[in-house]
Short mmCIF file of C-alpha atoms in Angstrom, two decimals:
data_model
loop_
_atom_site.label_atom_id
_atom_site.label_comp_id
_atom_site.label_asym_id
_atom_site.label_seq_id
_atom_site.Cartn_x
_atom_site.Cartn_y
_atom_site.Cartn_z
CA UNK C 1 54.41 116.20 113.94
CA UNK C 2 57.22 114.33 112.20
CA UNK C 3 56.53 111.27 110.14
CA UNK C 4 57.96 108.30 112.04
CA UNK C 5 59.04 106.65 108.76
CA UNK C 6 61.41 109.56 108.03
CA UNK C 7 65.05 108.69 108.70
CA UNK C 8 67.09 111.57 110.03
CA UNK C 9 70.62 110.77 108.92
CA UNK C 10 72.09 113.65 110.92
CA UNK C 11 70.88 111.96 114.12
CA UNK C 12 72.02 108.55 112.87
CA UNK C 13 75.52 109.89 112.19
CA UNK C 14 75.58 111.57 115.59
CA UNK C 15 74.63 108.28 117.28
CA UNK C 16 77.15 106.28 115.22
CA UNK C 17 80.24 108.43 115.74
CA UNK C 18 82.11 108.97 119.01
CA UNK C 19 81.50 112.49 120.42
CA UNK C 20 85.00 113.75 119.57
CA UNK C 21 84.73 112.62 115.93
CA UNK C 22 81.22 114.03 115.61
CA UNK C 23 82.47 117.35 117.00
CA UNK C 24 84.91 117.70 114.10
CA UNK C 25 82.27 116.71 111.53
CA UNK C 26 79.30 118.61 112.95
CA UNK C 27 79.98 122.04 111.48
CA UNK C 28 80.76 120.57 108.04
CA UNK C 29 77.51 118.60 107.72
CA UNK C 30 75.12 120.73 109.79
CA UNK C 31 73.32 122.49 106.94
CA UNK C 32 73.46 119.52 104.54
CA UNK C 33 70.35 117.93 103.03
CA UNK C 34 69.22 114.61 104.46
CA UNK C 35 69.70 112.89 101.08
CA UNK C 36 73.40 113.79 101.01
CA UNK C 37 73.82 112.80 104.64
CA UNK C 38 72.46 109.39 103.69
CA UNK C 39 75.43 108.99 101.34
CA UNK C 40 77.78 110.07 104.15
CA UNK C 41 76.21 107.54 106.52
CA UNK C 42 76.50 104.67 104.03
CA UNK C 43 80.19 105.38 103.44
CA UNK C 44 80.88 105.30 107.17
CA UNK C 45 78.86 102.12 107.68
CA UNK C 46 80.79 100.53 104.80
CA UNK C 47 83.94 100.93 106.90
CA UNK C 48 85.59 104.00 105.43
CA UNK C 49 87.13 106.63 107.77
CA UNK C 50 85.15 109.76 108.64
CA UNK C 51 87.59 112.09 106.89
CA UNK C 52 87.26 110.01 103.74
CA UNK C 53 83.46 110.09 103.97
CA UNK C 54 83.56 113.88 104.27
CA UNK C 55 85.61 114.09 101.12
CA UNK C 56 83.51 111.71 99.00
CA UNK C 57 79.86 111.73 100.12
CA UNK C 58 78.83 114.51 97.74
CA UNK C 59 80.40 112.65 94.81
CA UNK C 60 78.64 109.44 95.75
CA UNK C 61 75.32 111.27 96.03
CA UNK C 62 75.83 112.92 92.63
CA UNK C 63 76.88 109.60 91.11
CA UNK C 64 73.62 107.96 92.20
CA UNK C 65 71.23 110.79 91.28
CA UNK C 66 70.55 109.40 87.80
CA UNK C 67 71.15 105.70 88.43
CA UNK C 68 68.51 103.15 89.49
CA UNK C 69 70.66 101.55 92.21
CA UNK C 70 70.92 102.01 95.97
CA UNK C 71 73.89 102.98 98.08
CA UNK C 72 74.76 99.42 99.04
CA UNK C 73 75.02 98.29 95.44
CA UNK C 74 76.84 101.47 94.42
CA UNK C 75 79.48 100.98 97.09
CA UNK C 76 79.92 97.41 95.92
CA UNK C 77 80.45 98.46 92.30
CA UNK C 78 81.95 101.93 92.68
CA UNK C 79 85.11 101.58 94.71
CA UNK C 80 86.89 104.61 96.08
CA UNK C 81 90.58 104.22 96.87
CA UNK C 82 91.69 106.62 99.62
CA UNK C 83 95.41 106.11 99.12
CA UNK C 84 95.20 106.88 95.40
CA UNK C 85 92.75 109.78 95.80
CA UNK C 86 90.72 108.33 92.96
CA UNK C 87 87.73 106.17 92.19
CA UNK C 88 87.03 103.42 89.71
CA UNK C 89 83.81 101.94 88.45
CA UNK C 90 83.94 98.15 88.62
CA UNK C 91 81.41 96.56 86.32
CA UNK C 92 80.01 93.17 87.20
CA UNK C 93 80.47 90.41 84.68
CA UNK C 94 77.21 88.90 83.56
CA UNK C 95 76.88 85.15 83.92
CA UNK C 96 76.80 84.54 80.16
CA UNK C 97 80.04 86.50 79.67
CA UNK C 98 82.06 84.15 81.88
CA UNK C 99 82.81 81.61 79.12
#
């Protein structure tokens, strides 16, 4: 019996994407671990295109492996620019550094 608290990101992605888009993505993510699919799901929910998510979800997962932040915060501070094919880390200014 499956634990009901377990989130299956493959099913969440399938429910989120239109059938034609999911058909193109299915074979590329089918054998992927749930943890990496979580990164894929967060990129899509953040508003990035599916093709872009396919290209960058492994990098985002690897980026967060050794950092104590979640996907939401990482996407807010680690911006990926599709048109430039690059990424940049944007550090937040601390309140005492503003003056």
